[in-house]
Coordinates of C-alpha atoms in Angstrom, one line a residue:
X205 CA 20.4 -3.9 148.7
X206 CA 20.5 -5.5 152.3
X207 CA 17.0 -7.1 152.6
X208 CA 15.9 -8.6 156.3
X209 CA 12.5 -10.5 155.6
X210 CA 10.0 -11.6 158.4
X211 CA 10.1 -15.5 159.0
X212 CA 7.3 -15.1 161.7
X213 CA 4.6 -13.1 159.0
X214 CA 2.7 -15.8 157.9
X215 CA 1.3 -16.8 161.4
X216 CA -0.5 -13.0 161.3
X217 CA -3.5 -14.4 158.8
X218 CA -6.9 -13.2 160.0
X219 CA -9.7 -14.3 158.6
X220 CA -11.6 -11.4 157.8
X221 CA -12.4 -7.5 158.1
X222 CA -15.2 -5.1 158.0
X223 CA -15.0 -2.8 154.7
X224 CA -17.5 -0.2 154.7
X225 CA -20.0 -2.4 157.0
X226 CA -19.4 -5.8 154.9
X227 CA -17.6 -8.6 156.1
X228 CA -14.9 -9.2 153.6
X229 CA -11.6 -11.2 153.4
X230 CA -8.6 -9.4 154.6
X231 CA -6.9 -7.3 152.2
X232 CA -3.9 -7.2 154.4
X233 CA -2.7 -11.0 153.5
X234 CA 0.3 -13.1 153.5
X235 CA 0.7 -13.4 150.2
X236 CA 1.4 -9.2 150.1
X237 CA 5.0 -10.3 151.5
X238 CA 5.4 -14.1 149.4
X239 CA 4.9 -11.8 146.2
X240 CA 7.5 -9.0 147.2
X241 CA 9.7 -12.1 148.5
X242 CA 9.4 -13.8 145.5
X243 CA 10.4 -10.6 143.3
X244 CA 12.9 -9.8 145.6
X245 CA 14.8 -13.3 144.8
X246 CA 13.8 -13.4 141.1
X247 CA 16.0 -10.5 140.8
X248 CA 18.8 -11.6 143.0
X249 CA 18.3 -10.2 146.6
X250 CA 18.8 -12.5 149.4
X251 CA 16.7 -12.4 152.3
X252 CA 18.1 -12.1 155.7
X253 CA 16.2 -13.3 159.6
X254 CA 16.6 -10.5 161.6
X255 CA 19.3 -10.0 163.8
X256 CA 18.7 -7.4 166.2
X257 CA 16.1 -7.3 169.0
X258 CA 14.2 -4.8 168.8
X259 CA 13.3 -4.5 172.5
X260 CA 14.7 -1.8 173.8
X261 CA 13.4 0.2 170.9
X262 CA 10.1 -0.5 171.0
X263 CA 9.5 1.1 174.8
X264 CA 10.5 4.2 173.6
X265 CA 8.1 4.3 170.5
X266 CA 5.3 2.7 172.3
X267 CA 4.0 3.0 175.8
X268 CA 4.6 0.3 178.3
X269 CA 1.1 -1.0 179.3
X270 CA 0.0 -0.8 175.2
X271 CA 3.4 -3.5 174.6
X272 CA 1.5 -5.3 177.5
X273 CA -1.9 -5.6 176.3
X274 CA -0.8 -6.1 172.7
X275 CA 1.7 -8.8 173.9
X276 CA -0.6 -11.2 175.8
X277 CA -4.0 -10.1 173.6
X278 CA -4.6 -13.6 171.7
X279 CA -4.2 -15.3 175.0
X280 CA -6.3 -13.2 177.3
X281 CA -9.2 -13.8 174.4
X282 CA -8.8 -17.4 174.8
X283 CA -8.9 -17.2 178.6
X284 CA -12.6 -15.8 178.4
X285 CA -13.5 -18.9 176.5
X286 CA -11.1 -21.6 174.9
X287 CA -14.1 -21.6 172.1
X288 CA -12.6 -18.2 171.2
X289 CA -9.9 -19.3 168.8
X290 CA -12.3 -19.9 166.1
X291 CA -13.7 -16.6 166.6
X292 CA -11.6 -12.8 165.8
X293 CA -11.7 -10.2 168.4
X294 CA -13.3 -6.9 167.3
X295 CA -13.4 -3.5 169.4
X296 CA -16.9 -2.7 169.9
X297 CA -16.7 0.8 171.9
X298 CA -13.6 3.4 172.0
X299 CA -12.7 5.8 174.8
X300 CA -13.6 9.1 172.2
X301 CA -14.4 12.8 173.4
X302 CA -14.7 13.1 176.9
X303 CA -14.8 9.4 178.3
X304 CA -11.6 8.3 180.1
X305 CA -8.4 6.7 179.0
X306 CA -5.6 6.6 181.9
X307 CA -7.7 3.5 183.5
X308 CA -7.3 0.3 181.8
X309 CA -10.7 -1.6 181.9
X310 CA -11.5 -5.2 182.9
X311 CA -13.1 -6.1 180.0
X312 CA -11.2 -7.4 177.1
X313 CA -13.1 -5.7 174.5
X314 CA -13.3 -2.6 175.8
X315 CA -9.3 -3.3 176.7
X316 CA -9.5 -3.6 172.9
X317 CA -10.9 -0.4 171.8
X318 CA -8.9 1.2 174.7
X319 CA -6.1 0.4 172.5
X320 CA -7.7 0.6 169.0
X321 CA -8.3 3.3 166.7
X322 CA -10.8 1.6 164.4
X323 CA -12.3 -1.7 164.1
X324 CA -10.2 -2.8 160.9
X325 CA -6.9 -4.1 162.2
X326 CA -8.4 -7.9 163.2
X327 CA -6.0 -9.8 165.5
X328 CA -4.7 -13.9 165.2
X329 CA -2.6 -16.1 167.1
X330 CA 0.2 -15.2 165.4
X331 CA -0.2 -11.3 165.4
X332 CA 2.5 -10.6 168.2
X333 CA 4.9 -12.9 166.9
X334 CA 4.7 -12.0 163.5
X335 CA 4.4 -7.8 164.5
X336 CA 7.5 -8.1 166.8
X337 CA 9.6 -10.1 163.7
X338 CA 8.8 -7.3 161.8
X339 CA 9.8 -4.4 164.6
X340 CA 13.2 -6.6 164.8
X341 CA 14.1 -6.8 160.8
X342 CA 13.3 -2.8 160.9
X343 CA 15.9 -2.5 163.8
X344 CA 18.1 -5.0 161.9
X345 CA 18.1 -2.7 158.6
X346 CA 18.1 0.5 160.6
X347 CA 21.5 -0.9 162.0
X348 CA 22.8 -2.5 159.4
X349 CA 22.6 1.1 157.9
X350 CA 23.7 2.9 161.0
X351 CA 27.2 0.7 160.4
X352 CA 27.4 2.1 156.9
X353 CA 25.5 0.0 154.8
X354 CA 24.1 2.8 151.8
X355 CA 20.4 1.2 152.2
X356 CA 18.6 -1.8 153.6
X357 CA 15.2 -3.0 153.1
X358 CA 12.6 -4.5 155.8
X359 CA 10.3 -6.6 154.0
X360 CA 7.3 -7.5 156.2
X361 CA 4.2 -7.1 157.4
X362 CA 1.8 -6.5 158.9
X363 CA 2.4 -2.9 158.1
X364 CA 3.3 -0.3 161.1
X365 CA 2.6 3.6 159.8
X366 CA -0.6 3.5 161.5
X367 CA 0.2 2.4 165.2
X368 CA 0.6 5.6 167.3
X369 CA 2.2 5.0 171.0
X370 CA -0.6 3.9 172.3
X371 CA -2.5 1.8 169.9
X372 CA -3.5 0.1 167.0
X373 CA -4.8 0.6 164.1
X374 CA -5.1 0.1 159.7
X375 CA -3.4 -3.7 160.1
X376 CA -0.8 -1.9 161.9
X377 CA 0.3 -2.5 165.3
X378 CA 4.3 -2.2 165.6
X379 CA 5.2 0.7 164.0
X380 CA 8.0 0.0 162.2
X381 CA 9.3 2.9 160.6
X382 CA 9.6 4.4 163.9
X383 CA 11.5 1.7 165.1
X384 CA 14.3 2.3 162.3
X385 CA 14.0 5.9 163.1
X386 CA 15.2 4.9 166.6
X387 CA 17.4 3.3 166.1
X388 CA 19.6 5.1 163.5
X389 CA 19.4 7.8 166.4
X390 CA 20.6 5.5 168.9
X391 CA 23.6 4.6 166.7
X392 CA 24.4 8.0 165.7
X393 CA 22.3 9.5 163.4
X394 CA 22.2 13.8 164.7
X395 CA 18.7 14.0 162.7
X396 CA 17.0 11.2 160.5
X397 CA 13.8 12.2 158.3
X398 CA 11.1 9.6 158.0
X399 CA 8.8 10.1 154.4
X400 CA 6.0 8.0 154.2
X401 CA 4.4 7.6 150.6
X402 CA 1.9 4.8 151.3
X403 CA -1.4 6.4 149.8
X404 CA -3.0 6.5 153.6
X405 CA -1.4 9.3 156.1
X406 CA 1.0 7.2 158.6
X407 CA -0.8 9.0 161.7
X408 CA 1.1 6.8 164.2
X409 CA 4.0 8.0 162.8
X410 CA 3.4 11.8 163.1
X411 CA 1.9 11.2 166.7
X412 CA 5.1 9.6 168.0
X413 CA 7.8 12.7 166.2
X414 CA 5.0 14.8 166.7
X415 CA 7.2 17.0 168.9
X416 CA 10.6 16.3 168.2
X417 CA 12.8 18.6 166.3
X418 CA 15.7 15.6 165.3
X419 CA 13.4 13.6 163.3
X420 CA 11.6 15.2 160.3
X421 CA 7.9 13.5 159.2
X422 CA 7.1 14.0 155.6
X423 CA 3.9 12.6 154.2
X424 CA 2.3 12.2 150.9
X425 CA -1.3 10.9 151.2
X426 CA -4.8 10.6 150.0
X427 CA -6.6 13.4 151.8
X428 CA -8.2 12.8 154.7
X429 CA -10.9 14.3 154.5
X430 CA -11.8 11.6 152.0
X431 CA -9.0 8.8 153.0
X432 CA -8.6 7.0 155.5
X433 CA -6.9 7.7 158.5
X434 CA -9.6 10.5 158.5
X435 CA -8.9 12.1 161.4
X436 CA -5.0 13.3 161.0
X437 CA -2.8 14.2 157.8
X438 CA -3.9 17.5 157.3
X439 CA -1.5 20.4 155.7
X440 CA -1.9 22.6 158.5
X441 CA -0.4 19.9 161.2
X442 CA 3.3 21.2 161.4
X443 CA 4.0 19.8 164.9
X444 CA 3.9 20.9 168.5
X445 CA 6.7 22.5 170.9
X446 CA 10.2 21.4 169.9
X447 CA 8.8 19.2 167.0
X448 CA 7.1 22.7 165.7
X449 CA 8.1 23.2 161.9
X450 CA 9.4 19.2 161.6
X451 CA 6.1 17.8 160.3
X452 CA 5.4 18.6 156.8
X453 CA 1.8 17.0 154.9
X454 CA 1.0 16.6 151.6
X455 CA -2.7 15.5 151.1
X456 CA -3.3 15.1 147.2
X457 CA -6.9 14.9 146.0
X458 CA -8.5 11.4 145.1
X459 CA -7.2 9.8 141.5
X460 CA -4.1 12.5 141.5
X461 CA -2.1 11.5 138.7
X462 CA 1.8 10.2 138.8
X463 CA 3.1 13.7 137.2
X464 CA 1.5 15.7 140.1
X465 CA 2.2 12.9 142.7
X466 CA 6.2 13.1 141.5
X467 CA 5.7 17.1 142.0
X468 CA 5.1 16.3 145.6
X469 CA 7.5 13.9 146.1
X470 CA 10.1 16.8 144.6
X471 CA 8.7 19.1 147.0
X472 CA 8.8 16.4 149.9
X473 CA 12.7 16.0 148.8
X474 CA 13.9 19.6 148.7
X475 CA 12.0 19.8 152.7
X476 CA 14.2 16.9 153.0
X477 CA 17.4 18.6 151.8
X478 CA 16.4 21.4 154.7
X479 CA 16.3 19.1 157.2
X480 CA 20.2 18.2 157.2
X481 CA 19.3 15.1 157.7
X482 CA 22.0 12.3 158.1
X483 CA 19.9 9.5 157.4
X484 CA 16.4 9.4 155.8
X485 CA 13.8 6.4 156.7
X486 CA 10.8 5.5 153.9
X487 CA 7.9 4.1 155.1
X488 CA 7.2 2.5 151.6
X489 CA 3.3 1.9 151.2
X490 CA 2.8 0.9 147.5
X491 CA -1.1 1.3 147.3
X492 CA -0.4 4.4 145.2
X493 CA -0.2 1.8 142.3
X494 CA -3.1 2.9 139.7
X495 CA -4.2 -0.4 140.7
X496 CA -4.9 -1.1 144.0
X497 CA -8.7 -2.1 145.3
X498 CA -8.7 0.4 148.3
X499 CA -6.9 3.3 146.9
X500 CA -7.1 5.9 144.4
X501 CA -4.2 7.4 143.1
X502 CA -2.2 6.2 139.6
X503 CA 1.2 5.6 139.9
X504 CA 2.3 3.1 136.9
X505 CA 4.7 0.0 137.3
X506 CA 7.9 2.4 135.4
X507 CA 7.0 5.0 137.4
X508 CA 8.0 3.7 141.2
X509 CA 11.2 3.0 139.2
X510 CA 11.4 7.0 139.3
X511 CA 10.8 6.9 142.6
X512 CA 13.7 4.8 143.5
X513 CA 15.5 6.9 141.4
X514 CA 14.7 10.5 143.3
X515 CA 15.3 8.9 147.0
X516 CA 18.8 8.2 145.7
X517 CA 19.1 11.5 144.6
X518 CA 18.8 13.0 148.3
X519 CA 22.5 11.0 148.9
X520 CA 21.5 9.9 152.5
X521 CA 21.6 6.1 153.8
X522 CA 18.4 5.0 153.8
X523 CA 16.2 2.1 155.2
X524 CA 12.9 1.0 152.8
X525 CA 9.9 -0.1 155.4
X526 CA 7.7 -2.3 153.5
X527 CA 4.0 -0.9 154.0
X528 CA 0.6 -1.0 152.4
X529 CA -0.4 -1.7 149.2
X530 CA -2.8 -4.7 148.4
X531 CA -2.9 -5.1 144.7
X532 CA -0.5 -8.4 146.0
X533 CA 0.5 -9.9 142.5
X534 CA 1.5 -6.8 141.6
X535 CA 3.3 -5.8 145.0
X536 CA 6.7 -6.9 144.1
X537 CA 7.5 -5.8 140.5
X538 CA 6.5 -2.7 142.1
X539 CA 9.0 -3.0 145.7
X540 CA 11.6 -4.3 143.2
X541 CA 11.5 -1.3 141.0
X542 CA 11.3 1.1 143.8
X543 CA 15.0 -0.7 144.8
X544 CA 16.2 -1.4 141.9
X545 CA 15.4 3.0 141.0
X546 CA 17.9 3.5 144.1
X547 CA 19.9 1.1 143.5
X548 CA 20.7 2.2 140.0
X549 CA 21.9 6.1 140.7

């Protein structure tokens, strides 16, 4: 398994979030991706920088003035007030139901929640850095695979399934598995399909294939009218216009068990088979783990094993995003066995 890692990660550390109104340290941490490094070496993958800039890509996932904003963030909140680097930037008001969004305010919060979807997804100085690191080693596997490599792996973080075109959100704020998805269009991929297993609904992702017919989304979630995202990941969103058909969710009740979870994932695969896909992108959030803090479904260590295991049997090249999942010392036996299930048929 090609692995590209994210040299830049560690300088996206935040402090802190807000968890159901208490201040709390970040679940999303560096050590998520020095435990899945560490796994990844212990059982003999190297790790490679990433080689492709990811650029180009990333204009036509994300729009312009939201690459802008995001790019330059950290250093507009110090231009307010030097004292600012001690202190995280939180949204505070979002444009919602009849308030405006085509004009881009003066104010740097409300510029933030312009381009926010929740208040979860805290910024620090190295959040660009580290994001667009981790939008290049996607484009790097994407087109390691697109040259005929069976299946690479991007390793990184902060995650990416929850940044729509426009803005931010859930730690994410590149969205990654887009990127790949791109990119293995670009490089002559007729259709790709994305699946997404992370236990929370990769929203971003939908909104950005949302009407496309040559990229397939397939999600298996935590249902939102319970789970987080909340607001999108519903069974009865199929897509719009041309993309009408190409968006298939699974919502699964809280605590679902592995056996019914694998059910899905065998339904997920035969919509998969449909799709004629010629190369297939997983956007691999691991907080399905029975033990995550923020998640509630009960997937066992042997049992993402299986998972590996299925993917291969769809025969397509594939690319592995690296995505939630924050049960950290347990994160890489679990990546690893995902790999090592592919790997292995």
């Amino acid at each position: 398994m090609i692995t590209f890692h994210n040299p830049l990660h560690q300088g996206h550390a935040p402090a802190h979030e807000f968890f159901r109104g208490e201040r709390v340290p970040c679940f999303e941490k560096p050590a998520r991706v020095d435990y899945v490094e560490a796994a990844l070496r212990a059982r003999g993958h190297g790790l490679l920088p990433p080689d492709t800039d990811s650029v180009p890509t990333l204009s036509e996932v994300h729009a312009p003035r939201y690459l802008a904003f995001l790019q330059t963030a950290w250093q507009q909140w110090l231009e307010l007030d030097p004292a600012n680097s001690a202190i995280q930037p939180f949204p505070s008001v979002w444009p919602v139901r009849t308030l405006r969004s085509d004009l881009e305010p003066l104010n740097f919060v409300a510029r933030l929640g312009l381009y926010s979807m929740d208040n979860g997804t805290p910024m620090a100085p190295g959040t660009w850095a580290a994001a667009k690191a981790g939008a290049d080693a996607a484009a790097s596997a994407a087109s390691r695979v697109a040259q005929g490599a069976r299946a690479a792996f991007c390793c990184t973080r902060p995650p990416g399934h929850h940044a729509g075109p426009d803005f931010m959100g859930g730690y994410c704020f590149l969205n990654n598995a887009a990127v790949a998805a791109q990119v293995l269009r670009h490089q002559g991929a007729r259709r790709v399909a994305v699946l997404d297993v992370d236990y929370h609904h990769g929203n971003g992702t939908q909104s950005i294939f949302y009407d496309r017919a040559d990229v397939l989304f397939v999600s298996i979630h935590g249902d939102p009218r319970t789970e987080y995202p909340f607001y999108l990941g519903h069974a009865d969103e199929t897509g719009v216009g041309e993309g009408e058909g190409f968006n298939l969710n699974l919502p699964l009740p809280a605590g679902t068990s592995a056996a019914a979870w694998l059910d899905a994932l065998e339904f997920a695969c035969a919509r998969i088979d449909r799709h004629g896909a010629d190369a297939l992108v997983i956007s691999l959030g691991l907080d399905t783990f029975e033990g995550d803090p923020i998640s509630k479904f009960a997937l066992a260590f042997a049992d993402f094993r299986r998972v590996g295991e299925r993917l291969a049997g769809l025969r397509l090249p594939a690319v592995f995003v690296l995505e939630g999942g924050y049960a950290a010392a347990e994160l890489g036996t679990n990546a690893v066995n995902v790999l090592d299930g592919f790997e292995q048929v």
